[in-house]
Short mmCIF file of N, CA and C in Angstrom, two decimals:
data_model
loop_
_atom_site.label_atom_id
_atom_site.label_comp_id
_atom_site.label_asym_id
_atom_site.label_seq_id
_atom_site.Cartn_x
_atom_site.Cartn_y
_atom_site.Cartn_z
N MET A 1173 0.84 -1.19 0.00
CA MET A 1173 0.00 0.00 0.00
C MET A 1173 0.88 1.25 0.00
N THR A 1174 0.44 2.26 -0.72
CA THR A 1174 1.12 3.55 -0.66
C THR A 1174 0.71 4.26 0.63
N ILE A 1175 1.45 5.29 1.00
CA ILE A 1175 1.09 6.05 2.21
C ILE A 1175 -0.30 6.66 2.04
N LYS A 1176 -0.63 7.13 0.83
CA LYS A 1176 -1.96 7.70 0.61
C LYS A 1176 -3.04 6.64 0.82
N GLU A 1177 -2.82 5.44 0.32
CA GLU A 1177 -3.80 4.37 0.51
C GLU A 1177 -3.96 4.03 1.99
N LEU A 1178 -2.84 3.98 2.72
CA LEU A 1178 -2.90 3.71 4.16
C LEU A 1178 -3.71 4.78 4.89
N VAL A 1179 -3.44 6.05 4.56
CA VAL A 1179 -4.14 7.15 5.23
C VAL A 1179 -5.63 7.13 4.89
N LEU A 1180 -5.97 6.91 3.63
CA LEU A 1180 -7.38 6.90 3.23
C LEU A 1180 -8.14 5.73 3.86
N ASP A 1181 -7.46 4.61 4.07
CA ASP A 1181 -8.11 3.45 4.68
C ASP A 1181 -8.09 3.52 6.21
N ASN A 1182 -7.33 4.44 6.76
CA ASN A 1182 -7.21 4.58 8.21
C ASN A 1182 -8.33 5.48 8.73
N ARG A 1183 -9.53 4.97 8.77
CA ARG A 1183 -10.69 5.68 9.30
C ARG A 1183 -10.86 5.33 10.77
N SER A 1184 -11.64 6.09 11.49
CA SER A 1184 -11.97 5.75 12.88
C SER A 1184 -12.99 4.62 12.86
N ARG A 1185 -12.50 3.42 12.98
CA ARG A 1185 -13.35 2.21 12.95
C ARG A 1185 -13.93 1.98 14.33
N ARG A 1186 -15.25 1.70 14.35
CA ARG A 1186 -15.91 1.49 15.64
C ARG A 1186 -16.69 0.17 15.71
N ARG A 1187 -16.70 -0.56 14.61
CA ARG A 1187 -17.34 -1.89 14.61
C ARG A 1187 -16.35 -2.88 14.01
N PHE A 1188 -16.23 -4.02 14.69
CA PHE A 1188 -15.20 -5.01 14.35
C PHE A 1188 -15.78 -6.41 14.32
N HIS A 1189 -15.03 -7.32 13.74
CA HIS A 1189 -15.31 -8.76 13.87
C HIS A 1189 -14.63 -9.18 15.17
N GLU A 1190 -15.39 -9.14 16.25
CA GLU A 1190 -14.82 -9.38 17.58
C GLU A 1190 -14.20 -10.77 17.70
N ASP A 1191 -14.70 -11.72 16.92
CA ASP A 1191 -14.19 -13.09 17.00
C ASP A 1191 -12.84 -13.26 16.29
N VAL A 1192 -12.36 -12.25 15.58
CA VAL A 1192 -11.05 -12.32 14.95
C VAL A 1192 -10.04 -11.75 15.95
N SER A 1193 -9.24 -12.63 16.51
CA SER A 1193 -8.32 -12.22 17.57
C SER A 1193 -7.08 -11.53 16.99
N ILE A 1194 -6.45 -10.76 17.83
CA ILE A 1194 -5.18 -10.11 17.52
C ILE A 1194 -4.18 -10.64 18.54
N GLU A 1195 -3.06 -11.10 18.04
CA GLU A 1195 -2.03 -11.68 18.92
C GLU A 1195 -1.25 -10.59 19.65
N MET A 1196 -0.73 -10.93 20.81
CA MET A 1196 0.10 -10.00 21.59
C MET A 1196 1.30 -9.54 20.76
N GLU A 1197 1.88 -10.42 19.97
CA GLU A 1197 3.03 -10.04 19.16
C GLU A 1197 2.67 -8.93 18.16
N THR A 1198 1.46 -8.97 17.62
CA THR A 1198 1.00 -7.91 16.72
C THR A 1198 0.91 -6.58 17.47
N LEU A 1199 0.37 -6.60 18.68
CA LEU A 1199 0.30 -5.38 19.48
C LEU A 1199 1.70 -4.85 19.78
N ARG A 1200 2.62 -5.75 20.08
CA ARG A 1200 4.00 -5.33 20.33
C ARG A 1200 4.62 -4.69 19.08
N GLU A 1201 4.32 -5.24 17.92
CA GLU A 1201 4.83 -4.66 16.67
C GLU A 1201 4.27 -3.26 16.45
N LEU A 1202 3.00 -3.06 16.76
CA LEU A 1202 2.38 -1.74 16.60
C LEU A 1202 2.97 -0.74 17.58
N VAL A 1203 3.18 -1.15 18.82
CA VAL A 1203 3.80 -0.26 19.81
C VAL A 1203 5.25 0.03 19.42
N ASP A 1204 5.91 -0.91 18.78
CA ASP A 1204 7.28 -0.65 18.33
C ASP A 1204 7.31 0.45 17.27
N LEU A 1205 6.26 0.52 16.42
CA LEU A 1205 6.16 1.64 15.48
C LEU A 1205 6.04 2.95 16.23
N ALA A 1206 5.23 2.95 17.29
CA ALA A 1206 5.07 4.16 18.11
C ALA A 1206 6.39 4.52 18.78
N ARG A 1207 7.08 3.53 19.28
CA ARG A 1207 8.36 3.74 19.97
C ARG A 1207 9.38 4.41 19.05
N CYS A 1208 9.36 4.04 17.78
CA CYS A 1208 10.32 4.58 16.81
C CYS A 1208 9.87 5.90 16.20
N SER A 1209 8.68 6.36 16.53
CA SER A 1209 8.16 7.62 16.00
C SER A 1209 8.76 8.81 16.74
N ALA A 1210 8.52 10.00 16.19
CA ALA A 1210 9.05 11.23 16.78
C ALA A 1210 8.54 11.43 18.20
N SER A 1211 9.38 12.06 19.01
CA SER A 1211 9.03 12.40 20.39
C SER A 1211 9.66 13.75 20.70
N GLY A 1212 8.86 14.69 21.24
CA GLY A 1212 9.35 16.02 21.56
C GLY A 1212 10.59 15.97 22.43
N ALA A 1213 11.67 16.62 21.99
CA ALA A 1213 12.96 16.64 22.68
C ALA A 1213 13.50 15.22 22.92
N ASN A 1214 12.94 14.25 22.21
CA ASN A 1214 13.28 12.83 22.34
C ASN A 1214 13.16 12.33 23.79
N ARG A 1215 12.21 12.93 24.54
CA ARG A 1215 12.01 12.54 25.93
C ARG A 1215 11.46 11.12 26.06
N GLN A 1216 10.60 10.71 25.12
CA GLN A 1216 10.00 9.37 25.13
C GLN A 1216 9.27 9.09 26.45
N PRO A 1217 8.27 9.94 26.80
CA PRO A 1217 7.59 9.78 28.07
C PRO A 1217 6.39 8.81 28.04
N LEU A 1218 6.13 8.20 26.89
CA LEU A 1218 4.94 7.36 26.77
C LEU A 1218 5.22 5.93 27.21
N LYS A 1219 4.22 5.34 27.84
CA LYS A 1219 4.22 3.92 28.20
C LYS A 1219 2.89 3.36 27.70
N TYR A 1220 2.78 2.04 27.63
CA TYR A 1220 1.63 1.41 26.98
C TYR A 1220 1.14 0.22 27.79
N ILE A 1221 -0.17 0.07 27.83
CA ILE A 1221 -0.81 -1.14 28.35
C ILE A 1221 -1.43 -1.83 27.15
N LEU A 1222 -1.14 -3.10 26.97
CA LEU A 1222 -1.64 -3.88 25.84
C LEU A 1222 -2.66 -4.89 26.33
N SER A 1223 -3.72 -5.06 25.55
CA SER A 1223 -4.72 -6.07 25.89
C SER A 1223 -5.28 -6.72 24.63
N CYS A 1224 -5.17 -8.05 24.60
CA CYS A 1224 -5.86 -8.83 23.57
C CYS A 1224 -6.58 -10.00 24.25
N ASP A 1225 -6.76 -9.87 25.55
CA ASP A 1225 -7.44 -10.87 26.36
C ASP A 1225 -8.90 -10.47 26.53
N PRO A 1226 -9.84 -11.34 26.16
CA PRO A 1226 -11.26 -10.97 26.25
C PRO A 1226 -11.70 -10.49 27.63
N GLU A 1227 -11.18 -11.09 28.69
CA GLU A 1227 -11.57 -10.68 30.04
C GLU A 1227 -11.08 -9.25 30.34
N LYS A 1228 -9.83 -8.98 30.01
CA LYS A 1228 -9.28 -7.64 30.22
C LYS A 1228 -9.98 -6.63 29.31
N ASN A 1229 -10.25 -7.02 28.05
CA ASN A 1229 -10.99 -6.15 27.13
C ASN A 1229 -12.35 -5.79 27.71
N GLY A 1230 -12.97 -6.76 28.37
CA GLY A 1230 -14.28 -6.53 28.99
C GLY A 1230 -14.23 -5.50 30.11
N LYS A 1231 -13.07 -5.30 30.71
CA LYS A 1231 -12.91 -4.27 31.74
C LYS A 1231 -12.66 -2.91 31.10
N ILE A 1232 -12.01 -2.90 29.94
CA ILE A 1232 -11.67 -1.65 29.27
C ILE A 1232 -12.89 -1.06 28.58
N PHE A 1233 -13.64 -1.88 27.85
CA PHE A 1233 -14.74 -1.42 26.99
C PHE A 1233 -15.72 -0.48 27.69
N PRO A 1234 -16.25 -0.81 28.87
CA PRO A 1234 -17.26 0.09 29.48
C PRO A 1234 -16.70 1.42 29.96
N ASN A 1235 -15.41 1.59 29.90
CA ASN A 1235 -14.80 2.85 30.33
C ASN A 1235 -14.46 3.77 29.16
N LEU A 1236 -15.00 3.43 27.98
CA LEU A 1236 -14.79 4.23 26.78
C LEU A 1236 -16.12 4.80 26.30
N PHE A 1237 -16.07 5.99 25.72
CA PHE A 1237 -17.26 6.63 25.17
C PHE A 1237 -17.13 6.64 23.65
N TRP A 1238 -18.13 6.09 22.98
CA TRP A 1238 -18.05 5.83 21.54
C TRP A 1238 -18.85 6.84 20.74
N ALA A 1239 -18.22 7.50 19.77
CA ALA A 1239 -18.89 8.27 18.71
C ALA A 1239 -19.87 9.31 19.23
N ALA A 1240 -19.35 10.39 19.75
CA ALA A 1240 -20.19 11.45 20.33
C ALA A 1240 -21.19 12.02 19.35
N ALA A 1241 -20.87 12.05 18.06
CA ALA A 1241 -21.80 12.63 17.08
C ALA A 1241 -22.98 11.70 16.79
N LEU A 1242 -22.87 10.44 17.14
CA LEU A 1242 -23.96 9.48 16.91
C LEU A 1242 -24.76 9.37 18.20
N LYS A 1243 -25.65 10.31 18.42
CA LYS A 1243 -26.37 10.44 19.70
C LYS A 1243 -27.19 9.21 20.07
N ASP A 1244 -27.72 8.49 19.08
CA ASP A 1244 -28.58 7.33 19.36
C ASP A 1244 -27.83 6.02 19.28
N TRP A 1245 -26.51 6.05 19.22
CA TRP A 1245 -25.72 4.83 19.09
C TRP A 1245 -24.83 4.67 20.31
N PRO A 1246 -25.07 3.64 21.12
CA PRO A 1246 -24.32 3.48 22.37
C PRO A 1246 -22.92 2.91 22.19
N GLY A 1247 -22.56 2.56 20.97
CA GLY A 1247 -21.26 1.95 20.72
C GLY A 1247 -21.45 0.55 20.16
N PRO A 1248 -20.35 -0.12 19.86
CA PRO A 1248 -20.45 -1.43 19.24
C PRO A 1248 -21.15 -2.46 20.14
N ALA A 1249 -22.00 -3.24 19.50
CA ALA A 1249 -22.71 -4.30 20.22
C ALA A 1249 -21.77 -5.49 20.45
N GLU A 1250 -22.19 -6.39 21.33
CA GLU A 1250 -21.40 -7.62 21.51
C GLU A 1250 -21.24 -8.29 20.15
N GLY A 1251 -20.05 -8.77 19.88
CA GLY A 1251 -19.73 -9.37 18.60
C GLY A 1251 -19.11 -8.38 17.63
N GLU A 1252 -19.27 -7.06 17.94
CA GLU A 1252 -18.70 -6.00 17.09
C GLU A 1252 -17.65 -5.18 17.84
N ARG A 1253 -17.29 -5.62 19.02
CA ARG A 1253 -16.36 -4.85 19.84
C ARG A 1253 -14.92 -5.14 19.45
N PRO A 1254 -14.01 -4.26 19.84
CA PRO A 1254 -12.59 -4.47 19.51
C PRO A 1254 -12.07 -5.77 20.12
N SER A 1255 -11.12 -6.37 19.43
CA SER A 1255 -10.50 -7.57 19.99
C SER A 1255 -9.18 -7.25 20.67
N ALA A 1256 -8.78 -5.98 20.64
CA ALA A 1256 -7.55 -5.57 21.32
C ALA A 1256 -7.59 -4.07 21.61
N TYR A 1257 -6.76 -3.68 22.57
CA TYR A 1257 -6.61 -2.28 22.93
C TYR A 1257 -5.14 -1.98 23.24
N VAL A 1258 -4.75 -0.75 22.96
CA VAL A 1258 -3.48 -0.21 23.45
C VAL A 1258 -3.84 1.08 24.18
N ILE A 1259 -3.49 1.14 25.45
CA ILE A 1259 -3.75 2.33 26.25
C ILE A 1259 -2.42 3.09 26.34
N ILE A 1260 -2.47 4.35 25.94
CA ILE A 1260 -1.26 5.18 25.92
C ILE A 1260 -1.23 6.02 27.19
N LEU A 1261 -0.12 5.93 27.90
CA LEU A 1261 0.06 6.59 29.19
C LEU A 1261 1.22 7.58 29.12
N LEU A 1262 1.13 8.62 29.92
CA LEU A 1262 2.25 9.53 30.15
C LEU A 1262 2.91 9.13 31.45
N ASP A 1263 4.19 8.83 31.40
CA ASP A 1263 4.96 8.52 32.61
C ASP A 1263 5.46 9.85 33.17
N LYS A 1264 4.80 10.31 34.24
CA LYS A 1264 5.13 11.61 34.83
C LYS A 1264 6.49 11.62 35.51
N ASP A 1265 7.11 10.45 35.71
CA ASP A 1265 8.48 10.40 36.21
C ASP A 1265 9.48 10.77 35.12
N VAL A 1266 9.03 10.72 33.85
CA VAL A 1266 9.89 11.07 32.72
C VAL A 1266 9.66 12.52 32.30
N SER A 1267 8.39 12.93 32.24
CA SER A 1267 8.04 14.28 31.80
C SER A 1267 6.67 14.66 32.33
N ASP A 1268 6.45 15.95 32.52
CA ASP A 1268 5.13 16.39 32.98
C ASP A 1268 4.19 16.68 31.81
N SER A 1269 4.68 16.51 30.58
CA SER A 1269 3.85 16.74 29.41
C SER A 1269 4.22 15.77 28.30
N ALA A 1270 3.19 15.30 27.60
CA ALA A 1270 3.41 14.44 26.44
C ALA A 1270 3.49 15.26 25.16
N GLY A 1271 3.19 16.56 25.25
CA GLY A 1271 3.14 17.36 24.02
C GLY A 1271 2.14 16.74 23.06
N VAL A 1272 2.59 16.44 21.86
CA VAL A 1272 1.73 15.79 20.86
C VAL A 1272 2.17 14.35 20.61
N ASP A 1273 3.08 13.85 21.44
CA ASP A 1273 3.64 12.51 21.22
C ASP A 1273 2.58 11.43 21.13
N HIS A 1274 1.54 11.52 21.97
CA HIS A 1274 0.53 10.45 21.99
C HIS A 1274 -0.27 10.41 20.70
N GLY A 1275 -0.51 11.56 20.08
CA GLY A 1275 -1.20 11.58 18.79
C GLY A 1275 -0.34 10.96 17.70
N ILE A 1276 0.94 11.30 17.71
CA ILE A 1276 1.87 10.72 16.74
C ILE A 1276 1.95 9.22 16.93
N ALA A 1277 2.07 8.79 18.17
CA ALA A 1277 2.18 7.35 18.47
C ALA A 1277 0.92 6.60 18.03
N ALA A 1278 -0.24 7.16 18.34
CA ALA A 1278 -1.50 6.49 17.98
C ALA A 1278 -1.63 6.39 16.46
N GLN A 1279 -1.31 7.47 15.75
CA GLN A 1279 -1.41 7.44 14.29
C GLN A 1279 -0.43 6.42 13.70
N SER A 1280 0.77 6.34 14.24
CA SER A 1280 1.73 5.34 13.75
C SER A 1280 1.19 3.92 13.94
N MET A 1281 0.61 3.67 15.11
CA MET A 1281 0.04 2.34 15.38
C MET A 1281 -1.13 2.05 14.44
N LEU A 1282 -2.00 3.04 14.23
CA LEU A 1282 -3.17 2.83 13.37
C LEU A 1282 -2.76 2.59 11.92
N LEU A 1283 -1.77 3.31 11.43
CA LEU A 1283 -1.29 3.06 10.06
C LEU A 1283 -0.70 1.66 9.95
N GLY A 1284 0.03 1.24 10.98
CA GLY A 1284 0.56 -0.13 11.00
C GLY A 1284 -0.55 -1.16 11.04
N ALA A 1285 -1.61 -0.86 11.77
CA ALA A 1285 -2.75 -1.78 11.84
C ALA A 1285 -3.41 -1.93 10.47
N VAL A 1286 -3.60 -0.80 9.77
CA VAL A 1286 -4.21 -0.86 8.44
C VAL A 1286 -3.36 -1.71 7.50
N GLU A 1287 -2.06 -1.54 7.58
CA GLU A 1287 -1.16 -2.33 6.73
C GLU A 1287 -1.34 -3.83 6.98
N LYS A 1288 -1.72 -4.20 8.20
CA LYS A 1288 -1.93 -5.61 8.56
C LYS A 1288 -3.36 -6.08 8.31
N GLY A 1289 -4.20 -5.23 7.68
CA GLY A 1289 -5.58 -5.61 7.43
C GLY A 1289 -6.50 -5.39 8.61
N LEU A 1290 -6.03 -4.64 9.60
CA LEU A 1290 -6.82 -4.33 10.79
C LEU A 1290 -7.27 -2.88 10.70
N GLY A 1291 -8.00 -2.45 11.70
CA GLY A 1291 -8.44 -1.06 11.79
C GLY A 1291 -8.56 -0.69 13.24
N GLY A 1292 -8.82 0.57 13.49
CA GLY A 1292 -8.92 0.98 14.88
C GLY A 1292 -9.52 2.35 15.04
N CYS A 1293 -9.58 2.76 16.28
CA CYS A 1293 -10.13 4.06 16.62
C CYS A 1293 -9.32 4.64 17.78
N MET A 1294 -8.82 5.84 17.58
CA MET A 1294 -8.09 6.58 18.60
C MET A 1294 -9.15 7.26 19.48
N MET A 1295 -9.13 6.98 20.78
CA MET A 1295 -10.18 7.47 21.66
C MET A 1295 -9.61 8.26 22.83
N GLY A 1296 -10.10 9.49 22.96
CA GLY A 1296 -9.73 10.32 24.10
C GLY A 1296 -10.86 10.47 25.09
N ALA A 1297 -12.06 10.04 24.70
CA ALA A 1297 -13.23 10.10 25.59
C ALA A 1297 -13.23 8.84 26.45
N ILE A 1298 -12.65 8.98 27.63
CA ILE A 1298 -12.37 7.83 28.50
C ILE A 1298 -12.81 8.16 29.92
N ASN A 1299 -13.41 7.20 30.60
CA ASN A 1299 -13.63 7.32 32.04
C ASN A 1299 -12.30 6.95 32.69
N ARG A 1300 -11.45 7.94 32.87
CA ARG A 1300 -10.09 7.69 33.32
C ARG A 1300 -10.04 7.10 34.74
N ASP A 1301 -10.88 7.59 35.63
CA ASP A 1301 -10.89 7.04 36.98
C ASP A 1301 -11.33 5.58 36.97
N GLY A 1302 -12.36 5.29 36.18
CA GLY A 1302 -12.83 3.91 36.08
C GLY A 1302 -11.79 2.99 35.50
N LEU A 1303 -11.15 3.43 34.41
CA LEU A 1303 -10.12 2.61 33.77
C LEU A 1303 -8.93 2.41 34.69
N ARG A 1304 -8.52 3.48 35.36
CA ARG A 1304 -7.41 3.37 36.32
C ARG A 1304 -7.73 2.32 37.38
N GLY A 1305 -8.97 2.34 37.85
CA GLY A 1305 -9.37 1.40 38.90
C GLY A 1305 -9.39 -0.05 38.43
N VAL A 1306 -10.03 -0.32 37.30
CA VAL A 1306 -10.16 -1.72 36.87
C VAL A 1306 -8.84 -2.32 36.41
N LEU A 1307 -7.92 -1.47 35.93
CA LEU A 1307 -6.62 -1.98 35.48
C LEU A 1307 -5.50 -1.73 36.49
N GLN A 1308 -5.85 -1.10 37.62
CA GLN A 1308 -4.90 -0.81 38.69
C GLN A 1308 -3.67 -0.07 38.14
N ILE A 1309 -3.94 1.02 37.42
CA ILE A 1309 -2.88 1.82 36.83
C ILE A 1309 -2.33 2.76 37.91
N PRO A 1310 -1.04 2.70 38.19
CA PRO A 1310 -0.46 3.57 39.23
C PRO A 1310 -0.63 5.05 38.90
N GLU A 1311 -0.66 5.87 39.94
CA GLU A 1311 -0.88 7.32 39.81
C GLU A 1311 0.23 8.03 39.03
N ARG A 1312 1.39 7.42 38.93
CA ARG A 1312 2.49 8.08 38.20
C ARG A 1312 2.20 8.18 36.71
N TYR A 1313 1.16 7.46 36.24
CA TYR A 1313 0.81 7.47 34.82
C TYR A 1313 -0.49 8.23 34.60
N ASP A 1314 -0.48 9.17 33.65
CA ASP A 1314 -1.70 9.80 33.18
C ASP A 1314 -2.21 9.01 31.98
N ILE A 1315 -3.50 8.73 31.95
CA ILE A 1315 -4.11 8.04 30.81
C ILE A 1315 -4.40 9.08 29.74
N LEU A 1316 -3.76 8.94 28.58
CA LEU A 1316 -3.88 9.92 27.51
C LEU A 1316 -4.89 9.51 26.44
N LEU A 1317 -4.72 8.34 25.88
CA LEU A 1317 -5.57 7.85 24.80
C LEU A 1317 -5.71 6.34 24.91
N THR A 1318 -6.76 5.83 24.30
CA THR A 1318 -6.91 4.40 24.09
C THR A 1318 -7.06 4.18 22.60
N VAL A 1319 -6.36 3.20 22.07
CA VAL A 1319 -6.51 2.80 20.68
C VAL A 1319 -7.22 1.45 20.67
N ALA A 1320 -8.44 1.45 20.14
CA ALA A 1320 -9.22 0.21 20.01
C ALA A 1320 -8.87 -0.40 18.66
N LEU A 1321 -8.66 -1.72 18.62
CA LEU A 1321 -8.20 -2.38 17.40
C LEU A 1321 -9.00 -3.64 17.11
N GLY A 1322 -9.13 -3.96 15.82
CA GLY A 1322 -9.77 -5.19 15.42
C GLY A 1322 -9.85 -5.30 13.92
N LYS A 1323 -10.47 -6.38 13.47
CA LYS A 1323 -10.74 -6.57 12.05
C LYS A 1323 -12.00 -5.77 11.72
N PRO A 1324 -11.90 -4.77 10.84
CA PRO A 1324 -13.05 -3.89 10.58
C PRO A 1324 -14.30 -4.64 10.11
N ASN A 1325 -15.44 -4.17 10.60
CA ASN A 1325 -16.73 -4.75 10.23
C ASN A 1325 -17.72 -3.61 9.95
N GLU A 1326 -17.28 -2.65 9.13
CA GLU A 1326 -18.16 -1.56 8.74
C GLU A 1326 -17.61 -0.92 7.48
N GLU A 1327 -18.52 -0.34 6.74
CA GLU A 1327 -18.13 0.42 5.56
C GLU A 1327 -18.11 1.89 5.94
N ILE A 1328 -17.04 2.58 5.53
CA ILE A 1328 -16.91 4.00 5.81
C ILE A 1328 -16.73 4.73 4.48
N VAL A 1329 -17.49 5.79 4.30
CA VAL A 1329 -17.46 6.57 3.06
C VAL A 1329 -17.06 8.01 3.41
N LEU A 1330 -16.03 8.49 2.72
CA LEU A 1330 -15.67 9.90 2.83
C LEU A 1330 -16.48 10.68 1.81
N GLU A 1331 -16.98 11.84 2.21
CA GLU A 1331 -17.74 12.68 1.29
C GLU A 1331 -17.41 14.14 1.58
N THR A 1332 -17.76 15.01 0.68
CA THR A 1332 -17.48 16.43 0.82
C THR A 1332 -18.50 17.08 1.75
N VAL A 1333 -18.01 17.96 2.63
CA VAL A 1333 -18.90 18.72 3.51
C VAL A 1333 -19.88 19.51 2.63
N GLY A 1334 -21.15 19.49 3.00
CA GLY A 1334 -22.18 20.16 2.23
C GLY A 1334 -22.23 21.66 2.48
N SER A 1335 -23.18 22.31 1.83
CA SER A 1335 -23.33 23.77 1.95
C SER A 1335 -23.75 24.19 3.36
N ASP A 1336 -24.27 23.25 4.16
CA ASP A 1336 -24.65 23.55 5.54
C ASP A 1336 -23.44 23.59 6.49
N ASP A 1337 -22.25 23.23 5.98
CA ASP A 1337 -21.00 23.23 6.73
C ASP A 1337 -21.01 22.23 7.90
N ASN A 1338 -21.87 21.22 7.83
CA ASN A 1338 -21.98 20.22 8.88
C ASN A 1338 -20.89 19.16 8.70
N THR A 1339 -20.04 19.00 9.69
CA THR A 1339 -18.96 18.01 9.63
C THR A 1339 -19.26 16.77 10.49
N ASN A 1340 -20.45 16.69 11.05
CA ASN A 1340 -20.79 15.52 11.87
C ASN A 1340 -20.86 14.26 11.01
N TYR A 1341 -20.22 13.20 11.49
CA TYR A 1341 -20.33 11.91 10.82
C TYR A 1341 -21.67 11.29 11.18
N TRP A 1342 -22.12 10.31 10.37
CA TRP A 1342 -23.44 9.74 10.58
C TRP A 1342 -23.54 8.36 9.94
N HIS A 1343 -24.52 7.58 10.39
CA HIS A 1343 -24.84 6.27 9.81
C HIS A 1343 -26.09 6.40 8.95
N ASP A 1344 -26.07 5.79 7.78
CA ASP A 1344 -27.30 5.76 6.98
C ASP A 1344 -28.13 4.54 7.38
N ASP A 1345 -29.27 4.34 6.73
CA ASP A 1345 -30.18 3.25 7.08
C ASP A 1345 -29.57 1.87 6.90
N ASP A 1346 -28.52 1.77 6.08
CA ASP A 1346 -27.84 0.49 5.87
C ASP A 1346 -26.64 0.31 6.80
N GLY A 1347 -26.45 1.24 7.72
CA GLY A 1347 -25.35 1.14 8.66
C GLY A 1347 -24.01 1.63 8.12
N VAL A 1348 -24.02 2.23 6.93
CA VAL A 1348 -22.78 2.77 6.37
C VAL A 1348 -22.43 4.05 7.12
N HIS A 1349 -21.18 4.17 7.48
CA HIS A 1349 -20.69 5.31 8.25
C HIS A 1349 -20.18 6.37 7.27
N HIS A 1350 -20.78 7.55 7.30
CA HIS A 1350 -20.42 8.65 6.40
C HIS A 1350 -19.61 9.69 7.16
N VAL A 1351 -18.50 10.12 6.55
CA VAL A 1351 -17.60 11.07 7.18
C VAL A 1351 -17.38 12.25 6.24
N PRO A 1352 -18.00 13.40 6.53
CA PRO A 1352 -17.79 14.59 5.69
C PRO A 1352 -16.40 15.19 5.92
N LYS A 1353 -15.74 15.53 4.82
CA LYS A 1353 -14.41 16.16 4.88
C LYS A 1353 -14.45 17.45 4.07
N ARG A 1354 -13.80 18.48 4.58
CA ARG A 1354 -13.67 19.73 3.83
C ARG A 1354 -12.77 19.50 2.62
N THR A 1355 -12.96 20.29 1.57
CA THR A 1355 -12.13 20.14 0.37
C THR A 1355 -10.72 20.68 0.64
N LEU A 1356 -9.77 20.24 -0.16
CA LEU A 1356 -8.40 20.68 -0.03
C LEU A 1356 -8.29 22.19 -0.21
N ASP A 1357 -8.97 22.73 -1.20
CA ASP A 1357 -8.91 24.17 -1.44
C ASP A 1357 -9.47 24.97 -0.26
N GLU A 1358 -10.43 24.39 0.45
CA GLU A 1358 -11.05 25.09 1.57
C GLU A 1358 -10.12 25.18 2.78
N ILE A 1359 -9.23 24.22 2.93
CA ILE A 1359 -8.39 24.22 4.14
C ILE A 1359 -7.02 24.86 3.93
N ILE A 1360 -6.66 25.13 2.67
CA ILE A 1360 -5.38 25.81 2.43
C ILE A 1360 -5.61 27.31 2.44
N VAL A 1361 -4.90 28.00 3.31
CA VAL A 1361 -5.07 29.43 3.47
C VAL A 1361 -3.92 30.16 2.77
N GLY A 1362 -4.26 31.20 2.00
CA GLY A 1362 -3.23 32.04 1.40
C GLY A 1362 -2.84 31.64 0.00
#
């Protein structure tokens, strides 16, 4: 795949074939991509919790908030949930700020996932206290993002933002996920 193909296929996936497992070694490979990615001042303050265990996944899932723009959709149903997660943490013993490192790391992992035929969703809407409790995450770590991963089980269509300037994503009657994007000319200034 070209980088453009990887980026275009790297959508925020929220429905998966839950029965298709992801091995721990695959998660380690994805985190290794994040490890080798840029880090502000090369501080490397990020740490990761990996889960491909259904029991542990079951503790993570209820502490995530899915698709804020889809008001009537509570998130993926059983059988459509992620088969793995990577939780990105800031190690406050290394730095008091992650800068933008966690976004870079998550994007690197997601592009690697797409290359492997997987998909995922970078999630910042997290019940951090709940997740900290169920996974017994020490206080020295701030929970920054969760990356949900699995074999995609949804169709996603990119389309141009309409004249109403509405950028909210939505599901049609067939369950297709539509994602409006502004045109290139609209976002380049000057």
